[in-house]
Structures are given as structure tokens and as C-alpha cells.
PDB file of C-alpha atoms in Angstrom:
ATOM      1  CA  MET A1388      22.417   8.767 122.637  1.00 47.00           C
ATOM      2  CA  SER A1389      25.632   7.515 120.931  1.00 53.00           C
ATOM      3  CA  ALA A1390      28.377   6.386 123.092  1.00 53.00           C
ATOM      4  CA  ALA A1391      30.962   8.123 123.475  1.00 52.00           C
ATOM      5  CA  ARG A1392      34.160   8.228 121.265  1.00 54.00           C
ATOM      6  CA  PRO A1393      37.593   6.822 123.151  1.00 53.00           C
ATOM      7  CA  PRO A1394      39.666   8.521 123.248  1.00 54.00           C
ATOM      8  CA  ARG A1395      42.824   8.553 120.737  1.00 55.00           C
ATOM      9  CA  ARG A1396      45.869   5.899 121.999  1.00 59.00           C
ATOM     10  CA  TYR A1397      49.042   7.102 120.403  1.00 59.00           C
ATOM     11  CA  PRO A1398      51.919   4.475 120.013  1.00 68.00           C
ATOM     12  CA  LEU A1399      54.334   4.611 122.226  1.00 73.00           C
ATOM     13  CA  SER A1400      57.298   4.945 119.315  1.00 74.00           C
ATOM     14  CA  ALA A1401      55.234   7.573 118.039  1.00 79.00           C
ATOM     15  CA  VAL A1402      55.405   9.581 121.389  1.00 85.00           C
ATOM     16  CA  SER A1403      59.216   8.543 122.184  1.00 87.00           C
ATOM     17  CA  SER A1404      60.645   9.464 118.557  1.00 87.00           C
ATOM     18  CA  ALA A1405      58.534  12.924 118.978  1.00 90.00           C
ATOM     19  CA  VAL A1406      59.919  13.858 122.288  1.00 93.00           C
ATOM     20  CA  ALA A1407      63.567  12.784 121.145  1.00 93.00           C
ATOM     21  CA  GLY A1408      63.222  14.505 117.587  1.00 93.00           C
ATOM     22  CA  LEU A1409      61.877  17.854 119.394  1.00 95.00           C
ATOM     23  CA  ALA A1410      64.655  17.873 122.489  1.00 96.00           C
ATOM     24  CA  LEU A1411      67.511  17.652 119.416  1.00 95.00           C
ATOM     25  CA  VAL A1412      65.111  19.935 117.096  1.00 96.00           C
ATOM     26  CA  LEU A1413      65.858  22.513 120.386  1.00 97.00           C
ATOM     27  CA  THR A1414      69.444  21.568 121.064  1.00 97.00           C
ATOM     28  CA  ALA A1415      70.054  22.083 117.299  1.00 96.00           C
ATOM     29  CA  GLY A1416      68.122  25.455 118.005  1.00 96.00           C
ATOM     30  CA  PHE A1417      70.713  26.586 120.878  1.00 97.00           C
ATOM     31  CA  LEU A1418      73.813  25.425 118.944  1.00 96.00           C
ATOM     32  CA  LEU A1419      72.720  27.574 115.535  1.00 96.00           C
ATOM     33  CA  PHE A1420      71.270  30.700 116.827  1.00 96.00           C
ATOM     34  CA  VAL A1421      73.362  31.174 120.672  1.00 96.00           C
ATOM     35  CA  THR A1422      76.365  29.154 119.383  1.00 96.00           C
ATOM     36  CA  VAL A1423      77.060  29.956 116.067  1.00 96.00           C
ATOM     37  CA  PRO A1424      76.792  33.554 116.362  1.00 95.00           C
ATOM     38  CA  ASP A1425      79.074  33.611 118.829  1.00 95.00           C
ATOM     39  CA  ARG A1426      81.426  31.885 117.555  1.00 94.00           C
ATOM     40  CA  GLN A1427      81.570  33.531 114.665  1.00 94.00           C
ATOM     41  CA  ALA A1428      81.574  37.278 116.980  1.00 94.00           C
ATOM     42  CA  THR A1429      84.743  36.212 118.757  1.00 92.00           C
ATOM     43  CA  GLY A1430      85.999  34.921 114.741  1.00 92.00           C
ATOM     44  CA  ARG A1431      85.738  38.996 113.550  1.00 92.00           C
ATOM     45  CA  ALA A1432      87.325  40.735 116.592  1.00 93.00           C
ATOM     46  CA  PHE A1433      90.265  38.469 116.410  1.00 92.00           C
ATOM     47  CA  ALA A1434      90.171  39.058 113.062  1.00 90.00           C
ATOM     48  CA  THR A1435      89.807  43.029 113.229  1.00 91.00           C
ATOM     49  CA  ALA A1436      91.939  42.936 116.612  1.00 91.00           C
ATOM     50  CA  SER A1437      94.858  45.366 116.134  1.00 90.00           C
ATOM     51  CA  ALA A1438      98.395  45.505 117.708  1.00 90.00           C
ATOM     52  CA  CYS A1439      99.078  46.010 121.155  1.00 88.00           C
ATOM     53  CA  VAL A1440     100.983  49.322 121.995  1.00 82.00           C
ATOM     54  CA  ALA A1441     103.998  48.665 124.376  1.00 73.00           C
ATOM     55  CA  ASP A1442     103.339  46.628 127.611  1.00 74.00           C
ATOM     56  CA  GLU A1443      98.865  46.675 126.785  1.00 72.00           C
ATOM     57  CA  PRO A1444      97.943  43.500 127.899  1.00 73.00           C
ATOM     58  CA  ALA A1445      97.037  41.333 124.823  1.00 68.00           C
ATOM     59  CA  THR A1446      93.175  41.447 125.632  1.00 74.00           C
ATOM     60  CA  ASP A1447      91.589  43.165 122.757  1.00 83.00           C
ATOM     61  CA  CYS A1448      94.664  43.688 121.188  1.00 90.00           C
ATOM     62  CA  ARG A1449      97.191  41.436 119.459  1.00 92.00           C
ATOM     63  CA  LYS A1450     100.721  40.740 121.343  1.00 92.00           C
ATOM     64  CA  THR A1451     103.454  39.370 119.162  1.00 92.00           C
ATOM     65  CA  VAL A1452     106.395  38.075 121.928  1.00 92.00           C
ATOM     66  CA  ASP A1453     109.412  36.180 121.224  1.00 94.00           C
ATOM     67  CA  THR A1454     109.358  32.925 122.673  1.00 96.00           C
ATOM     68  CA  THR A1455     111.829  29.733 123.360  1.00 96.00           C
ATOM     69  CA  VAL A1456     110.709  25.936 122.190  1.00 96.00           C
ATOM     70  CA  LYS A1457     111.266  24.091 125.758  1.00 96.00           C
ATOM     71  CA  LYS A1458     109.263  20.906 125.086  1.00 95.00           C
ATOM     72  CA  ILE A1459     107.641  19.613 121.923  1.00 96.00           C
ATOM     73  CA  ARG A1460     105.430  16.476 122.387  1.00 95.00           C
ATOM     74  CA  THR A1461     101.735  14.732 120.870  1.00 94.00           C
ATOM     75  CA  THR A1462      99.218  13.128 122.766  1.00 94.00           C
ATOM     76  CA  SER A1463      96.562  10.858 121.159  1.00 90.00           C
ATOM     77  CA  ASP A1464      93.521   9.004 122.015  1.00 88.00           C
ATOM     78  CA  ALA A1465      91.193   6.904 120.120  1.00 85.00           C
ATOM     79  CA  ASP A1466      90.218   9.643 118.223  1.00 83.00           C
ATOM     80  CA  ALA A1467      93.243  11.901 117.277  1.00 89.00           C
ATOM     81  CA  THR A1468      96.515  12.904 117.388  1.00 93.00           C
ATOM     82  CA  TYR A1469      96.862  16.591 119.607  1.00 95.00           C
ATOM     83  CA  TYR A1470     100.417  18.386 119.124  1.00 96.00           C
ATOM     84  CA  TRP A1471     102.047  20.390 121.775  1.00 96.00           C
ATOM     85  CA  LEU A1472     104.804  23.279 121.951  1.00 96.00           C
ATOM     86  CA  THR A1473     105.378  24.066 125.598  1.00 96.00           C
ATOM     87  CA  LEU A1474     107.064  27.747 124.833  1.00 96.00           C
ATOM     88  CA  ALA A1475     108.690  30.240 127.303  1.00 95.00           C
ATOM     89  CA  GLU A1476     109.210  33.960 127.054  1.00 92.00           C
ATOM     90  CA  GLY A1477     112.200  35.624 128.273  1.00 86.00           C
ATOM     91  CA  GLY A1478     110.383  36.809 131.196  1.00 83.00           C
ATOM     92  CA  GLY A1479     109.862  33.618 132.723  1.00 84.00           C
ATOM     93  CA  ALA A1480     105.899  33.296 131.349  1.00 90.00           C
ATOM     94  CA  THR A1481     104.956  30.038 129.608  1.00 94.00           C
ATOM     95  CA  HIS A1482     102.874  28.617 127.277  1.00 94.00           C
ATOM     96  CA  GLN A1483     101.256  25.642 126.274  1.00 94.00           C
ATOM     97  CA  VAL A1484     100.077  25.472 123.153  1.00 95.00           C
ATOM     98  CA  GLU A1485      98.203  23.064 121.165  1.00 95.00           C
ATOM     99  CA  LEU A1486      98.850  23.144 117.483  1.00 95.00           C
ATOM    100  CA  SER A1487      96.366  22.451 114.347  1.00 91.00           C
ATOM    101  CA  GLY A1488      98.302  19.856 113.385  1.00 91.00           C
ATOM    102  CA  PRO A1489     101.960  17.979 112.457  1.00 92.00           C
ATOM    103  CA  GLY A1490     103.469  20.714 110.264  1.00 86.00           C
ATOM    104  CA  PRO A1491     104.490  23.489 109.403  1.00 94.00           C
ATOM    105  CA  VAL A1492     106.026  24.877 112.266  1.00 96.00           C
ATOM    106  CA  PHE A1493     105.182  21.887 114.459  1.00 95.00           C
ATOM    107  CA  GLY A1494     107.124  19.473 112.475  1.00 93.00           C
ATOM    108  CA  ALA A1495     110.279  22.401 111.987  1.00 95.00           C
ATOM    109  CA  VAL A1496     110.831  23.468 115.252  1.00 96.00           C
ATOM    110  CA  LEU A1497     113.100  21.643 117.521  1.00 95.00           C
ATOM    111  CA  ALA A1498     114.043  22.629 121.543  1.00 94.00           C
ATOM    112  CA  GLY A1499     115.954  25.423 121.930  1.00 94.00           C
ATOM    113  CA  ASP A1500     114.404  27.402 118.555  1.00 96.00           C
ATOM    114  CA  ARG A1501     113.272  30.619 118.586  1.00 96.00           C
ATOM    115  CA  VAL A1502     109.654  31.380 117.425  1.00 97.00           C
ATOM    116  CA  SER A1503     107.708  34.348 117.755  1.00 96.00           C
ATOM    117  CA  ALA A1504     103.894  33.898 119.395  1.00 96.00           C
ATOM    118  CA  THR A1505     101.432  36.425 118.948  1.00 94.00           C
ATOM    119  CA  LEU A1506      98.592  36.411 122.041  1.00 93.00           C
ATOM    120  CA  TRP A1507      95.105  37.580 121.919  1.00 93.00           C
ATOM    121  CA  ARG A1508      92.971  37.529 124.687  1.00 89.00           C
ATOM    122  CA  GLY A1509      95.424  35.964 126.776  1.00 86.00           C
ATOM    123  CA  LYS A1510      95.771  33.088 125.074  1.00 91.00           C
ATOM    124  CA  VAL A1511      98.988  32.025 122.442  1.00 94.00           C
ATOM    125  CA  ARG A1512      96.554  32.298 118.760  1.00 94.00           C
ATOM    126  CA  TYR A1513      99.014  31.457 116.093  1.00 95.00           C
ATOM    127  CA  VAL A1514     103.081  30.938 115.810  1.00 96.00           C
ATOM    128  CA  GLU A1515     106.201  32.269 113.784  1.00 96.00           C
ATOM    129  CA  PHE A1516     109.102  29.846 112.534  1.00 96.00           C
ATOM    130  CA  ARG A1517     111.454  30.779 109.228  1.00 94.00           C
ATOM    131  CA  GLY A1518     108.213  32.467 107.152  1.00 93.00           C
ATOM    132  CA  MET A1519     106.466  29.944 107.986  1.00 96.00           C
ATOM    133  CA  ARG A1520     102.887  30.775 110.042  1.00 95.00           C
ATOM    134  CA  GLN A1521     100.510  28.035 112.187  1.00 96.00           C
ATOM    135  CA  TYR A1522      97.941  28.682 114.613  1.00 94.00           C
ATOM    136  CA  GLU A1523      96.411  26.999 117.342  1.00 94.00           C
ATOM    137  CA  ALA A1524      93.954  24.110 117.181  1.00 90.00           C
ATOM    138  CA  ASP A1525      91.352  26.721 118.213  1.00 85.00           C
ATOM    139  CA  GLU A1526      91.404  28.796 115.507  1.00 86.00           C
ATOM    140  CA  PRO A1527      88.808  31.936 115.880  1.00 88.00           C
ATOM    141  CA  LYS A1528      88.106  32.057 112.629  1.00 85.00           C
ATOM    142  CA  ASP A1529      87.411  28.902 112.217  1.00 88.00           C
ATOM    143  CA  ALA A1530      85.823  28.222 115.503  1.00 90.00           C
ATOM    144  CA  TYR A1531      81.999  28.464 114.049  1.00 93.00           C
ATOM    145  CA  ARG A1532      82.368  25.250 111.528  1.00 93.00           C
ATOM    146  CA  PHE A1533      82.156  22.304 114.648  1.00 93.00           C
ATOM    147  CA  PRO A1534      78.884  24.082 116.524  1.00 95.00           C
ATOM    148  CA  LEU A1535      77.229  24.872 112.941  1.00 96.00           C
ATOM    149  CA  GLY A1536      78.197  21.123 111.520  1.00 95.00           C
ATOM    150  CA  ALA A1537      76.403  19.664 115.011  1.00 95.00           C
ATOM    151  CA  GLY A1538      73.612  22.226 115.123  1.00 96.00           C
ATOM    152  CA  LEU A1539      72.483  21.317 111.490  1.00 95.00           C
ATOM    153  CA  CYS A1540      72.633  17.652 111.910  1.00 95.00           C
ATOM    154  CA  LEU A1541      70.761  17.696 115.334  1.00 96.00           C
ATOM    155  CA  LEU A1542      68.066  19.602 113.178  1.00 94.00           C
ATOM    156  CA  GLY A1543      68.028  16.638 110.306  1.00 93.00           C
ATOM    157  CA  LEU A1544      68.017  13.693 112.537  1.00 94.00           C
ATOM    158  CA  GLY A1545      65.300  15.790 114.851  1.00 94.00           C
ATOM    159  CA  THR A1546      63.036  16.383 111.985  1.00 92.00           C
ATOM    160  CA  THR A1547      63.560  12.720 110.785  1.00 91.00           C
ATOM    161  CA  GLY A1548      62.260  11.726 114.373  1.00 91.00           C
ATOM    162  CA  LEU A1549      59.321  13.857 113.958  1.00 91.00           C
ATOM    163  CA  TRP A1550      58.476  13.196 110.747  1.00 87.00           C
ATOM    164  CA  PHE A1551      58.895   8.799 112.176  1.00 86.00           C
ATOM    165  CA  ALA A1552      56.411  10.122 115.001  1.00 86.00           C
ATOM    166  CA  ARG A1553      53.575  11.277 112.286  1.00 84.00           C
ATOM    167  CA  TRP A1554      54.136   8.627 110.410  1.00 81.00           C
ATOM    168  CA  THR A1555      53.829   6.483 113.156  1.00 80.00           C
ATOM    169  CA  CYS A1556      50.389   7.658 113.860  1.00 79.00           C
ATOM    170  CA  ARG A1557      48.566   8.589 110.550  1.00 72.00           C
ATOM    171  CA  ARG A1558      49.879   5.700 108.277  1.00 64.00           C
ATOM    172  CA  ALA A1559      47.090   4.169 106.686  1.00 51.00           C
ATOM    173  CA  PRO A1560      46.351   0.172 107.441  1.00 50.00           C
ATOM    174  CA  ARG A1561      44.775   0.063 103.910  1.00 50.00           C
ATOM    175  CA  ASP A1562      48.138  -1.409 102.403  1.00 52.00           C
ATOM    176  CA  PRO A1563      50.732  -2.633 104.776  1.00 52.00           C
ATOM    177  CA  ALA A1564      53.142  -3.656 102.330  1.00 51.00           C
ATOM    178  CA  LEU A1565      54.527  -0.437 101.574  1.00 52.00           C
ATOM    179  CA  ASP A1566      54.984   0.419 104.980  1.00 65.00           C
ATOM    180  CA  PRO A1567      58.637  -1.258 105.009  1.00 73.00           C
ATOM    181  CA  TRP A1568      59.354   0.807 101.069  1.00 73.00           C
ATOM    182  CA  ARG A1569      57.972   4.305 102.815  1.00 76.00           C
ATOM    183  CA  LEU A1570      59.090   4.237 106.206  1.00 79.00           C
ATOM    184  CA  THR A1571      63.499   2.869 104.954  1.00 83.00           C
ATOM    185  CA  LEU A1572      62.625   6.249 102.314  1.00 84.00           C
ATOM    186  CA  GLY A1573      62.106   8.299 105.131  1.00 83.00           C
ATOM    187  CA  LEU A1574      64.403   7.670 107.398  1.00 86.00           C
ATOM    188  CA  THR A1575      67.312   7.216 104.669  1.00 89.00           C
ATOM    189  CA  SER A1576      66.389  10.487 103.109  1.00 90.00           C
ATOM    190  CA  GLY A1577      66.727  11.869 106.857  1.00 90.00           C
ATOM    191  CA  LEU A1578      70.554  10.046 106.938  1.00 91.00           C
ATOM    192  CA  VAL A1579      71.713  11.240 103.928  1.00 92.00           C
ATOM    193  CA  LEU A1580      70.406  14.758 104.874  1.00 91.00           C
ATOM    194  CA  SER A1581      71.945  14.883 108.279  1.00 93.00           C
ATOM    195  CA  LEU A1582      75.196  13.619 107.276  1.00 92.00           C
ATOM    196  CA  LEU A1583      75.717  16.626 104.288  1.00 93.00           C
ATOM    197  CA  ALA A1584      74.739  18.314 107.363  1.00 93.00           C
ATOM    198  CA  VAL A1585      77.563  17.274 109.413  1.00 93.00           C
ATOM    199  CA  PHE A1586      80.490  17.840 106.120  1.00 93.00           C
ATOM    200  CA  SER A1587      78.907  20.875 104.811  1.00 93.00           C
ATOM    201  CA  PRO A1588      81.240  23.467 107.226  1.00 93.00           C
ATOM    202  CA  ILE A1589      84.279  21.703 106.645  1.00 89.00           C
ATOM    203  CA  MET A1590      84.047  22.145 102.612  1.00 91.00           C
ATOM    204  CA  THR A1591      83.144  24.936 102.290  1.00 92.00           C
ATOM    205  CA  ASP A1592      84.851  28.725 103.194  1.00 89.00           C
ATOM    206  CA  THR A1593      82.112  30.348 104.736  1.00 90.00           C
ATOM    207  CA  ALA A1594      78.943  29.566 107.437  1.00 91.00           C
ATOM    208  CA  SER A1595      76.775  30.638 104.421  1.00 92.00           C
ATOM    209  CA  THR A1596      77.963  28.781 102.062  1.00 94.00           C
ATOM    210  CA  ALA A1597      77.643  25.613 104.354  1.00 93.00           C
ATOM    211  CA  LEU A1598      74.196  26.408 104.559  1.00 93.00           C
ATOM    212  CA  LEU A1599      73.479  27.364 100.693  1.00 94.00           C
ATOM    213  CA  VAL A1600      74.576  23.747 100.114  1.00 93.00           C
ATOM    214  CA  THR A1601      72.739  22.463 103.487  1.00 93.00           C
ATOM    215  CA  GLY A1602      69.757  23.993 101.972  1.00 92.00           C
ATOM    216  CA  SER A1603      70.152  22.905  98.545  1.00 93.00           C
ATOM    217  CA  GLY A1604      71.394  19.260  99.583  1.00 91.00           C
ATOM    218  CA  ALA A1605      67.929  19.171 101.645  1.00 90.00           C
ATOM    219  CA  VAL A1606      65.787  20.338  98.264  1.00 92.00           C
ATOM    220  CA  LEU A1607      67.860  17.665  95.972  1.00 92.00           C
ATOM    221  CA  VAL A1608      66.930  14.893  98.898  1.00 90.00           C
ATOM    222  CA  ALA A1609      63.379  15.869  98.805  1.00 87.00           C
ATOM    223  CA  LEU A1610      62.970  15.974  95.323  1.00 90.00           C
ATOM    224  CA  ALA A1611      64.562  12.537  94.763  1.00 88.00           C
ATOM    225  CA  ALA A1612      62.254  10.915  98.043  1.00 84.00           C
ATOM    226  CA  PHE A1613      59.244  12.712  95.912  1.00 83.00           C
ATOM    227  CA  ALA A1614      60.198  11.144  92.654  1.00 85.00           C
ATOM    228  CA  LEU A1615      61.017   7.496  94.504  1.00 82.00           C
ATOM    229  CA  SER A1616      57.579   7.332  96.308  1.00 74.00           C
ATOM    230  CA  ARG A1617      55.341   8.615  92.906  1.00 71.00           C
ATOM    231  CA  PRO A1618      54.813   5.958  91.790  1.00 66.00           C
ATOM    232  CA  LEU A1619      53.340   4.451  95.429  1.00 59.00           C
ATOM    233  CA  ARG A1620      51.146   7.121  95.285  1.00 58.00           C
ATOM    234  CA  ARG A1621      49.221   6.587  92.227  1.00 56.00           C
ATOM    235  CA  ARG A1622      49.027   2.473  92.506  1.00 55.00           C
ATOM    236  CA  PRO A1623      45.509   1.678  94.188  1.00 54.00           C
ATOM    237  CA  PRO A1624      45.896  -0.151  97.617  1.00 52.00           C
ATOM    238  CA  GLY A1625      45.574  -3.417  97.369  1.00 51.00           C
ATOM    239  CA  SER A1626      46.674  -3.704  93.565  1.00 50.00           C
ATOM    240  CA  ALA A1627      48.343  -6.755  92.136  1.00 45.00           C
ATOM    241  CA  GLY A1628      51.891  -5.815  92.913  1.00 47.00           C
ATOM    242  CA  THR A1629      51.234  -4.774  96.280  1.00 46.00           C
ATOM    243  CA  ARG A1630      49.647  -7.909  97.152  1.00 46.00           C
ATOM    244  CA  ALA A1631      52.595 -10.312  95.945  1.00 44.00           C
ATOM    245  CA  ARG A1632      54.801  -7.395  98.013  1.00 47.00           C
ATOM    246  CA  HIS A1633      51.988  -7.776 101.351  1.00 46.00           C
ATOM    247  CA  VAL A1634      52.220 -11.717 100.698  1.00 43.00           C
ATOM    248  CA  ARG A1635      56.362 -11.493 100.857  1.00 48.00           C
ATOM    249  CA  THR A1636      56.597  -9.423 103.760  1.00 45.00           C
ATOM    250  CA  ARG A1637      54.133 -12.062 105.423  1.00 46.00           C
ATOM    251  CA  VAL A1638      56.356 -15.277 104.813  1.00 43.00           C
ATOM    252  CA  ARG A1639      59.348 -13.333 105.438  1.00 47.00           C
ATOM    253  CA  ALA A1640      57.649 -13.155 108.848  1.00 47.00           C
TER     254      ALA A1640
END
């Protein structure tokens, strides 16, 4: 009667990487399938909103009002500079508007200037001055970009974490000299893809184009990784090249 086979124990690094990778993938799924569609719907609603009639509140329609610039200020932190206008309507209502950058309107107006402000859903969405238009920092049509980039990046990082967990559990001990090379190749591929995913929504005009760029990048990264790892697959374990590399690895250790 043979002895019972002991249960397989997985390395702690594999378990922690799998848990972290799964958490990142789930977070990416929420951003990509919940947050991004919601932001896109908001952008479409703003783009198709009609002008308000008379004194209709600016809920689902656009309302343009004449305002006076009361205050111009900038604030900053370690990450960015923020550009603010304080606008006052004739009836006494005031609006604090964070604009998208230093121009064109922000750099042209002075306190006391008259500007037109367009409101939608109770918030100033853009201002106009002498034929120039500038949107607020949280422009509805571009609101999808940050969650899309974050979601794609987290998806890449999470997939890399899951790959690392699988690699840790299934790596072959017959040729340990190749382990650092395989690990470096896999992690580098995941990092490159994640960086591409972050910037693709910024570099493109639509979400579909950003997804196409990221998908094409993923294919190219996968092909490059396969091409670089192919010679290692053909090299028999314990060959002269791998033995020499293993000796160098042990000497460094």
C-alpha cells in the first residue's frame, strides 16, 4: 500500500501575487465596464443637450448666462497647478470654476471682465470671452480618459501578477540558470504593456481607438517576448550555455 501523497504547498510569493493580481483585475473590470461607460454616457448627454428655454433650470439642458469675473487665482500642489475663476451672475449667484489650463480664456481675462458661462446639470461647463472658449477641468466628453487608462493599466499589472504566480508554481527546476531571464522577460513585458495602456487614452481621440492601440501593443509585446524566449525553448536543459550562465549566477550569489 503506497503512502498518501502529501498536499502540494505553494510558495507564499505565488499566493500573494495571485491575490494581488486578482484584486487588480477585478478593479480594472469595474473601471472598464462600469465607470467608463457611465462617463461616456455623461459625455454623450452633454454633447446632445439642447439650449434651455427661458428660465428653465440647467439640469439636462444648456443654459448660458452673462457673468462678471470677480477673482482669478491659481493653486498648486506637488502634482499640478489648478486655474480658478470666480464668476458672479447679475442676480447674485456665484460660481467657482476650475478651468482646464492657463489658456486661452484664463490668461486673457481680468477681474471685472464680462464672460459668458454655460451651465449644464447645475455646473459651469465652459466659459467664453471675446470669441475664445475654454472648458472646465472635468470636461464631460473627456471624463472617460482617466478611468480608461487606469483600468487598462491595472489590467496589465494584474495579469502580470497572475502570470508571476503561475510561473513561480510551475517553473522547471531542471535549468535554474534560465529563471532570471524568463522572469525579467515576463515582468518587463507586463510593465511595457501597462505603460502603453496608461497613455493610450491620452494620445487618442476616442475610447475605441485607445483600446485598439492597447490591443495592438499587447500583440506586439507578446510577439517580441515569444521571439526572445524561443532560443531558450530550443536549448536543452544543462547545455553548455545554460551551465555557464548558471555558474555565473552562483558566483554572483
